[in-house]
Coordinates of C-alpha atoms in Angstrom, one line a residue:
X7 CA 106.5 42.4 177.0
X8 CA 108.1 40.0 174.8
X9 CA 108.3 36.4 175.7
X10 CA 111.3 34.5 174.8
X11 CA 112.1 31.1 175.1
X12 CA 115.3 30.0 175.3
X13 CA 116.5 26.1 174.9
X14 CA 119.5 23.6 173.9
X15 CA 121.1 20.6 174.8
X16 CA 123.3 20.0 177.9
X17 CA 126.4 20.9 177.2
X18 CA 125.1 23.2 174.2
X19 CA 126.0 26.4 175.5
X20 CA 122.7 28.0 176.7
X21 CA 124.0 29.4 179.9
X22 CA 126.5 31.5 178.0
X23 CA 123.2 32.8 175.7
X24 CA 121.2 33.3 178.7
X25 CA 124.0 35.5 180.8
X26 CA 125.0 37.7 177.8
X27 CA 121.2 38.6 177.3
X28 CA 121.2 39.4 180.6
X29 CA 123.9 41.8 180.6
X30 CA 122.4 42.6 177.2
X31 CA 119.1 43.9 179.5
X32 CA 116.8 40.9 179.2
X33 CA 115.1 39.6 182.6
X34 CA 116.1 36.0 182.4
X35 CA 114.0 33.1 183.9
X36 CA 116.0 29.9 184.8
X37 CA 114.3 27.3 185.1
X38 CA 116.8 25.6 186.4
X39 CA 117.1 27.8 189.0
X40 CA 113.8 28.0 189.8
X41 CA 113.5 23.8 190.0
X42 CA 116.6 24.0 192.7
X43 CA 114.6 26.8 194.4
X44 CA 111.2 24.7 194.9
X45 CA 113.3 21.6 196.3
X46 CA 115.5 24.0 198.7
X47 CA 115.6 22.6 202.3
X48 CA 112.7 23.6 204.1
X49 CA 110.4 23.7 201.5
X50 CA 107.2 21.7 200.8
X51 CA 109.3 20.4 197.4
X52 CA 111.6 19.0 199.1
X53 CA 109.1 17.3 201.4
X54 CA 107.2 15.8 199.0
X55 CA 109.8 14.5 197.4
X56 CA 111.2 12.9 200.0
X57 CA 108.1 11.3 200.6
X58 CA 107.8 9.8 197.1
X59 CA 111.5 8.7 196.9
X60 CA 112.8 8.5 200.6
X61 CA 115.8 10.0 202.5
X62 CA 117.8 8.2 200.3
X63 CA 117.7 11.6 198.1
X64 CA 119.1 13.4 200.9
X65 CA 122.3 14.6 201.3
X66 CA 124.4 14.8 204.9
X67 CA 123.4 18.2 205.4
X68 CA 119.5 17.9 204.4
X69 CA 119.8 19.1 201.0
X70 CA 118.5 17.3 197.9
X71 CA 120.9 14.9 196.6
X72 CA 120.7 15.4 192.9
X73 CA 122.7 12.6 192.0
X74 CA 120.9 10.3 194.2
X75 CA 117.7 11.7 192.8
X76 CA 118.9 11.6 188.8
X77 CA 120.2 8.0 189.4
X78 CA 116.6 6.8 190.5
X79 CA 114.6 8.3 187.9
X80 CA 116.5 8.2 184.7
X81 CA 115.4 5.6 182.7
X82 CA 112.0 5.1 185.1
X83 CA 109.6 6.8 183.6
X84 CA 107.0 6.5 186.2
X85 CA 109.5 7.7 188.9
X86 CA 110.7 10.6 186.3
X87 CA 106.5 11.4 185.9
X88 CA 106.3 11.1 189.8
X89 CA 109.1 13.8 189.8
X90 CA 107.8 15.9 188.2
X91 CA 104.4 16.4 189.1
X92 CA 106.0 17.3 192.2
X93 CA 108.3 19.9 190.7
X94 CA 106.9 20.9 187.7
X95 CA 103.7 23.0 188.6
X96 CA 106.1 24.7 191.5
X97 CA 108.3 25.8 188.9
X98 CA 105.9 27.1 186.8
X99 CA 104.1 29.4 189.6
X100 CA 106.6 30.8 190.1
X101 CA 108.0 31.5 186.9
X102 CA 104.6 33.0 186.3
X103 CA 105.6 35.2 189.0
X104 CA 108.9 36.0 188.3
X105 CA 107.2 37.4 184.5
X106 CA 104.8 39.3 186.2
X107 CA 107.0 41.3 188.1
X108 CA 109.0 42.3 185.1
X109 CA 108.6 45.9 183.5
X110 CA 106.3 46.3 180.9
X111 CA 108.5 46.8 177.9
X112 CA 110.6 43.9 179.1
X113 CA 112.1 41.2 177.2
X114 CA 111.6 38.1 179.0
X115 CA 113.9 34.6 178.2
X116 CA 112.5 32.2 179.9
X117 CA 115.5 29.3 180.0
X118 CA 114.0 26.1 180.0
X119 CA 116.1 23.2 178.8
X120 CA 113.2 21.1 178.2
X121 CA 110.6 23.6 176.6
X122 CA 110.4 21.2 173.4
X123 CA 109.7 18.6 175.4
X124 CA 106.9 19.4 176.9
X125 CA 105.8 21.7 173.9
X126 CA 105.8 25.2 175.4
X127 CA 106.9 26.4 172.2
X128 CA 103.8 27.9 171.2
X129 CA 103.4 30.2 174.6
X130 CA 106.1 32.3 173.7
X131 CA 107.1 34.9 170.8
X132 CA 109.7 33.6 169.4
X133 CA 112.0 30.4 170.4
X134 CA 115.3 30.6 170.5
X135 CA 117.8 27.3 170.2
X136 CA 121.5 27.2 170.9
X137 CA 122.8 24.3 169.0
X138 CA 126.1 22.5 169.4
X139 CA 127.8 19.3 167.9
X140 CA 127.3 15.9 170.2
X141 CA 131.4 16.0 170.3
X142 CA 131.7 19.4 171.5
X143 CA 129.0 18.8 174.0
X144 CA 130.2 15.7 175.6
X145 CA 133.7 17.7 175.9
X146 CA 132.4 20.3 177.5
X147 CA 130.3 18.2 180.2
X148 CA 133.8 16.4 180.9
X149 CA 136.1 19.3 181.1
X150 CA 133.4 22.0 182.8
X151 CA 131.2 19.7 185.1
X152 CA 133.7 16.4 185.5
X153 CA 131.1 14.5 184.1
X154 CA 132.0 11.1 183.2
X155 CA 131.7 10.2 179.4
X156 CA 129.2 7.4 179.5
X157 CA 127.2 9.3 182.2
X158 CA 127.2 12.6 179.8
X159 CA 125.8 10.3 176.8
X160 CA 123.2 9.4 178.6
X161 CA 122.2 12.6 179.6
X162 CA 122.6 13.7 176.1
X163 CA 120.1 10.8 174.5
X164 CA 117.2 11.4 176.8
X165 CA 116.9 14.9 175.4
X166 CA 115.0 16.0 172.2
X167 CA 117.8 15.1 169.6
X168 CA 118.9 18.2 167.1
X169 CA 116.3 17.8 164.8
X170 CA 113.4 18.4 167.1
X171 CA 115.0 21.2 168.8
X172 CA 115.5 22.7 165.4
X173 CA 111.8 22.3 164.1
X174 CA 111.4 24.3 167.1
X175 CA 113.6 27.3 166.2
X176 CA 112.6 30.6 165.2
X177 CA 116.4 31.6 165.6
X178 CA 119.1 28.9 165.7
X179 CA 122.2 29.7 167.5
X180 CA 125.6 27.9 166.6
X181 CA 127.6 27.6 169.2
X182 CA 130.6 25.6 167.8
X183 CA 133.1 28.5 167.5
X184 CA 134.3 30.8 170.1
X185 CA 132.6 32.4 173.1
X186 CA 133.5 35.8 171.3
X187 CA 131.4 34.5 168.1
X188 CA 128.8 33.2 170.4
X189 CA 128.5 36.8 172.2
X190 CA 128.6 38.9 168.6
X191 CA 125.5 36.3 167.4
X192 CA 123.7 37.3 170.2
X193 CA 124.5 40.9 170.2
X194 CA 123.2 40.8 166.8
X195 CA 119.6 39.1 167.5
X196 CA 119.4 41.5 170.3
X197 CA 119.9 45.1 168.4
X198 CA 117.9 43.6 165.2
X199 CA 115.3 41.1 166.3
X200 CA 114.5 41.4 169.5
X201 CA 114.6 45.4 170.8
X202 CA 112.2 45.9 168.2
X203 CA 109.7 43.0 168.3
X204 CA 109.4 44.0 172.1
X205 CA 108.5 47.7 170.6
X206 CA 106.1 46.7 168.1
X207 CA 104.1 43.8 170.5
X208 CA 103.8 46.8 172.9
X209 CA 103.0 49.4 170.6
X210 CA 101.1 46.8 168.7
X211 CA 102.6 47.8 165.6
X212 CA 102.4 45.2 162.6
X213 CA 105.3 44.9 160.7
X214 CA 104.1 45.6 156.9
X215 CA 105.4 42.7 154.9
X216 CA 108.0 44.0 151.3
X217 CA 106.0 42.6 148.1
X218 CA 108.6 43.9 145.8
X219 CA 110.9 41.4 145.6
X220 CA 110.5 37.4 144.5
X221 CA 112.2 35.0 146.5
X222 CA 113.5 31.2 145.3
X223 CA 111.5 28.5 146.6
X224 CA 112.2 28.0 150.3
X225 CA 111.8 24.6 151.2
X226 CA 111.6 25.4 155.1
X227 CA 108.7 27.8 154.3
X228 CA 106.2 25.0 155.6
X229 CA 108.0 24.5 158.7
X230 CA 108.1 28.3 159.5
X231 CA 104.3 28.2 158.9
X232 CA 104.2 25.7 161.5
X233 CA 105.9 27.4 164.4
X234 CA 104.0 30.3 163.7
X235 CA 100.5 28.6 163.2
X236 CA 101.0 27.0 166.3
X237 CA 101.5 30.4 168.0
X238 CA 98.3 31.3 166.4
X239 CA 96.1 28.4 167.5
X240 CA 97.1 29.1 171.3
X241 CA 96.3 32.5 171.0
X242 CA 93.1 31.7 169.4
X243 CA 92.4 29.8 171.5
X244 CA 89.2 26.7 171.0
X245 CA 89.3 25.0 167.7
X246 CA 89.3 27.3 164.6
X247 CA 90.6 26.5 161.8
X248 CA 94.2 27.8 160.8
X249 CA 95.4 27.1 157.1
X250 CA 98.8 27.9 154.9
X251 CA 97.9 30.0 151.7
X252 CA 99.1 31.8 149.2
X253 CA 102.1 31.5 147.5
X254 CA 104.4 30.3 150.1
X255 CA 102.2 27.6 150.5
X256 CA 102.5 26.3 146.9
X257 CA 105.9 23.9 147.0
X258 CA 108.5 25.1 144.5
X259 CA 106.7 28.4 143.8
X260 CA 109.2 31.6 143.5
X261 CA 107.1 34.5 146.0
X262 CA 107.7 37.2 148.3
X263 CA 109.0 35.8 151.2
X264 CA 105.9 36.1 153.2
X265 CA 104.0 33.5 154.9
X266 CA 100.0 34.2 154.5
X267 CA 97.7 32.2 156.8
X268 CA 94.5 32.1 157.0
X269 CA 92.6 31.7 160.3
X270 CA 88.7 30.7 159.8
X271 CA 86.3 32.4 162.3
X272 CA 82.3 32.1 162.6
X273 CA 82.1 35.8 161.4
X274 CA 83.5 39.0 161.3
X275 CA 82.0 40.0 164.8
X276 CA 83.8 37.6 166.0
X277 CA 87.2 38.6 164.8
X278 CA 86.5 41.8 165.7
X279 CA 86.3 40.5 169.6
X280 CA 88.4 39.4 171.8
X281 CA 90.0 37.5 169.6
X282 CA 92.0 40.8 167.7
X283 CA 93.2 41.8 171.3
X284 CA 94.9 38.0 171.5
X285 CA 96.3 37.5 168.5
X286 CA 98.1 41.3 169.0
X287 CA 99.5 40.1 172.4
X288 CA 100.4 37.1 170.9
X289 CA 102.7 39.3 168.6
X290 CA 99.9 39.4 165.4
X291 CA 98.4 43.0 165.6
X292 CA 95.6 44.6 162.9
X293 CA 96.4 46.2 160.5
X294 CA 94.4 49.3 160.0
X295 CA 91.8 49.8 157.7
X296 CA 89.2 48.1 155.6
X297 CA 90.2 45.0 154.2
X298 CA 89.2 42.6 150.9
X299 CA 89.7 40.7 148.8
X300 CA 89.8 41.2 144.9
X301 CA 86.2 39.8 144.1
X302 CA 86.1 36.9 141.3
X303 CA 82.5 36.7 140.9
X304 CA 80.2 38.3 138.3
X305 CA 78.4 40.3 141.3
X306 CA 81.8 42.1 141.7
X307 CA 81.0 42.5 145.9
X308 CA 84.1 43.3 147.5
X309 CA 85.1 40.0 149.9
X310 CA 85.3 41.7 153.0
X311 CA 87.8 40.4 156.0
X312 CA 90.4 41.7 158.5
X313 CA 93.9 41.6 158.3
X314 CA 96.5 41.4 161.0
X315 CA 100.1 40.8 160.5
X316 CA 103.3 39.7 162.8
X317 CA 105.6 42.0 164.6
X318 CA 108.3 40.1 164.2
X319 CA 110.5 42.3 162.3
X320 CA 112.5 38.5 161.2
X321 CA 109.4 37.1 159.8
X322 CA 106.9 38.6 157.7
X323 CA 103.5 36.7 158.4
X324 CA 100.2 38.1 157.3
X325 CA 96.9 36.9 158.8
X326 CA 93.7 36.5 157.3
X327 CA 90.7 36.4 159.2
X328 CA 87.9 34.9 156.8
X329 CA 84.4 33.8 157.4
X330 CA 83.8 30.2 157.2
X331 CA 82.5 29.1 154.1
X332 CA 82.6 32.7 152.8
X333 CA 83.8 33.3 149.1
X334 CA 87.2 35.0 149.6
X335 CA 87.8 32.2 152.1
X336 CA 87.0 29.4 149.8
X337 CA 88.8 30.9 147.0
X338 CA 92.2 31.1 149.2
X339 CA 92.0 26.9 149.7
X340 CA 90.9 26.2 146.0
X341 CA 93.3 28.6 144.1
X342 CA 96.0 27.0 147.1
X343 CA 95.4 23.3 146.1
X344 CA 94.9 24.4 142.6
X345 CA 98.4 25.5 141.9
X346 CA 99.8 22.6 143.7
X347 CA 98.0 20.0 141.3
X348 CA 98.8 21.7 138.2
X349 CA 102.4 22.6 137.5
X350 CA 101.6 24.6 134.0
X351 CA 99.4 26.8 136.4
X352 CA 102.0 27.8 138.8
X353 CA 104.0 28.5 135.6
X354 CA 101.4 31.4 134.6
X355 CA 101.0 32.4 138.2
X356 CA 104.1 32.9 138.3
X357 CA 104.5 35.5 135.2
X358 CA 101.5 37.4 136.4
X359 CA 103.0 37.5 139.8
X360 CA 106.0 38.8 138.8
X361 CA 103.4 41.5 136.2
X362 CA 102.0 42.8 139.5
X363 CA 104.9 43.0 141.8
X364 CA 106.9 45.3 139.1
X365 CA 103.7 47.2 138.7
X366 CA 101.8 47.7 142.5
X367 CA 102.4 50.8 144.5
X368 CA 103.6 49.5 147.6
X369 CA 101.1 50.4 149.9
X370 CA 99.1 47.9 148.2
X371 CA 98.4 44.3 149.1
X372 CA 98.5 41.9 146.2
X373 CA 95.4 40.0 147.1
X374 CA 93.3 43.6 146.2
X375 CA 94.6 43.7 142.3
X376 CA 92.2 42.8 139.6
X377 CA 93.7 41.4 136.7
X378 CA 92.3 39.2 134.0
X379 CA 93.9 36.0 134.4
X380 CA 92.6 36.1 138.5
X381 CA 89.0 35.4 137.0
X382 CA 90.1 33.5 134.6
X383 CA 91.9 31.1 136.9
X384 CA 88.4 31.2 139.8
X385 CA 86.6 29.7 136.9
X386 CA 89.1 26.8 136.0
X387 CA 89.8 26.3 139.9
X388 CA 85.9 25.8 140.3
X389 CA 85.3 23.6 137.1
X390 CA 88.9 21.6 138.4
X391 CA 86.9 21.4 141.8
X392 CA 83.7 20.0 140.4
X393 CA 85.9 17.4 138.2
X394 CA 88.2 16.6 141.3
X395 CA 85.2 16.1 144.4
X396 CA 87.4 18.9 145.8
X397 CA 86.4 20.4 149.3
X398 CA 87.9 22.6 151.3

């Protein structure tokens, strides 16, 4: 299944993004729902809350007060920490459960207002962020919930602030027009994105990435490698090593919009292992086939490695599994740093990138040509790394 999850500010408009996926066919999650559900009257919640914070969190008929409650733990952090250690592991059971029973080729949104908070970002597929103006929010929370104004900013500033929740984003919802606009956006991420990431993390089908076109420098290619590095590490799982390469990772250098990463393992057994069945469920299937890279070396041995590559059809990512310390992975970090210390180098890069995209079939991956200039440039790299101390 694919796991989405869904955040925003109060007052952002996230309930209106969660309910039109819904009717859309998604099995939503609320968390919110969920955190009312473990604190319902006669459950062990609601005990140990009242335990912690007294009957003073009680209403007149027995329920949780949630005003009483907010108004004793905002701005105490220990009280806010003793909260939720109380709530916090209830609502993930059973949110685990609640995923569980969903059908196979389900997409699950799991709405959780505070998933950048507590950095669940990684655990899911993709993250989606509904994002609204601090005016229009603090309207809405006075118009739709009576909420008072200074009451509302307050609520507002112990959030993650924009900029957070958009470092975050995989897909960034505006939700500053209408509730039409707001339903086409989603409608549109639905039919485009989502149906068929679901498809291909079930079918574990790698989306192959287009090398025939150049794209201008993107200057949020780095934070996209982020979000999606991250992804990696927790499906990896232990400590390996997970690195930005090729061209995307070269500031101010015009490439395919691809993002190539390379993830170090101990050896090829070993990506081979469990390791290929996590990173496909994680939404980072194999690519079939023998895989290598062009050699640079007078021997001419073909640098073996695998290749997987996402299956989100909105992000082409290809992944590199490498051998420590082996020579196609050492060449991926030098020619990387390489480029980015000499700006005449990215120059003729650049030209014989351009060369091989208007001449490669397109069943071919770049990183197999042999050209010239390729062996020219391993030689300068390694006599730049000798000069330099570089390591990788």
């Amino acid at each position: 299944m694919l796991k989405v999850g869904l955040t925003g500010g109060i007052g952002s408009g996230k309930s209106a993004v969660a309910s039109r996926l819904a009717a859309l066919g998604a099995v939503v999650v609320d968390s919110d729902r969920i955190a009312r559900e473990v604190v319902a009257p006669g459950t062990e919640g609601l005990a140990e809350v009242v335990a912690a914070f007294s009957d003073r969190v009680l209403g007149g008929d027995g329920a949780l007060d949630r005003a009483a409650l907010g108004a004793l733990v905002f701005g105490d952090e220990a009280a806010r920490r003793r909260l939720e250690a109380i709530t916090h592991p209830r609502v993930r059971a059973r949110a685990a459960e609640l995923v569980a029973a969903a059908p196979a080729d389900a997409v699950v949104v799991n709405d959780v207002p505070l998933l950048v908070e507590v950095g669940l970002a990684p655990t899911y597929h993709l993250v989606l962020v509904v994002q609204t103006a601090v005016p229009t929010r603090l309207a809405r929370l006075s118009r739709d919930r009576g909420m008072d104004p200074a009451e509302a900013e307050r609520r507002i500033a112990a959030q993650a602030d924009d900029a957070r929740r958009e470092a975050a984003a995989d897909v960034l919802l505006t939700n500053d027009g209408t509730l039409s606009e707001l339903h086409d956006a989603v409608d549109d991420l639905w039919r485009d994105r989502l149906l068929p990431y679901e498809r291909n993390v079930r079918e574990r089908h790698a989306v192959r990435p287009d090398h025939s076109a150049l794209a201008e420098p993107d200057p949020t290619w780095p934070a996209q490698y982020a979000r999606v590095a991250a992804r990696i590490r927790h499906a990896a799982g232990g400590d390996l090593r997970v690195d930005h390469v090729g061209s995307t990772a070269v500031p101010g250098l015009t490439a395919p919009d691809v993002i190539d990463i390379q993830l170090t393992v101990p050896s090829l057994t070993d990506a081979d292992g469990p390791l290929a069945d996590r990173l496909a469920e994680a939404g980072f299937p194999r690519l079939p086939g023998e895989w290598w890279d062009a050699p640079r070396r007078a021997d001419r041995v073909r640098w073996a490695k695998r290749l997987h590559a996402g299956a989100d059809p909105g992000r082409p990512v290809l992944l590199h599994l490498r051998v420590a310390g082996s020579a196609g992975w050492r060449h991926a970090l030098l020619m990387r740093d390489h480029l980015r210390a000499d700006p005449a180098l990215r120059a003729a890069y650049l030209q014989v990138k351009r060369d091989l995209v208007a001449t490669a079939p397109e069943s071919v991956e770049l990183g197999t040509l042999t050209d010239p200039w390729f062996d020219e440039e391993h030689l300068r790299a390694e006599e730049w790394a000798a000069q330099t101390g570089w390591r990788p």
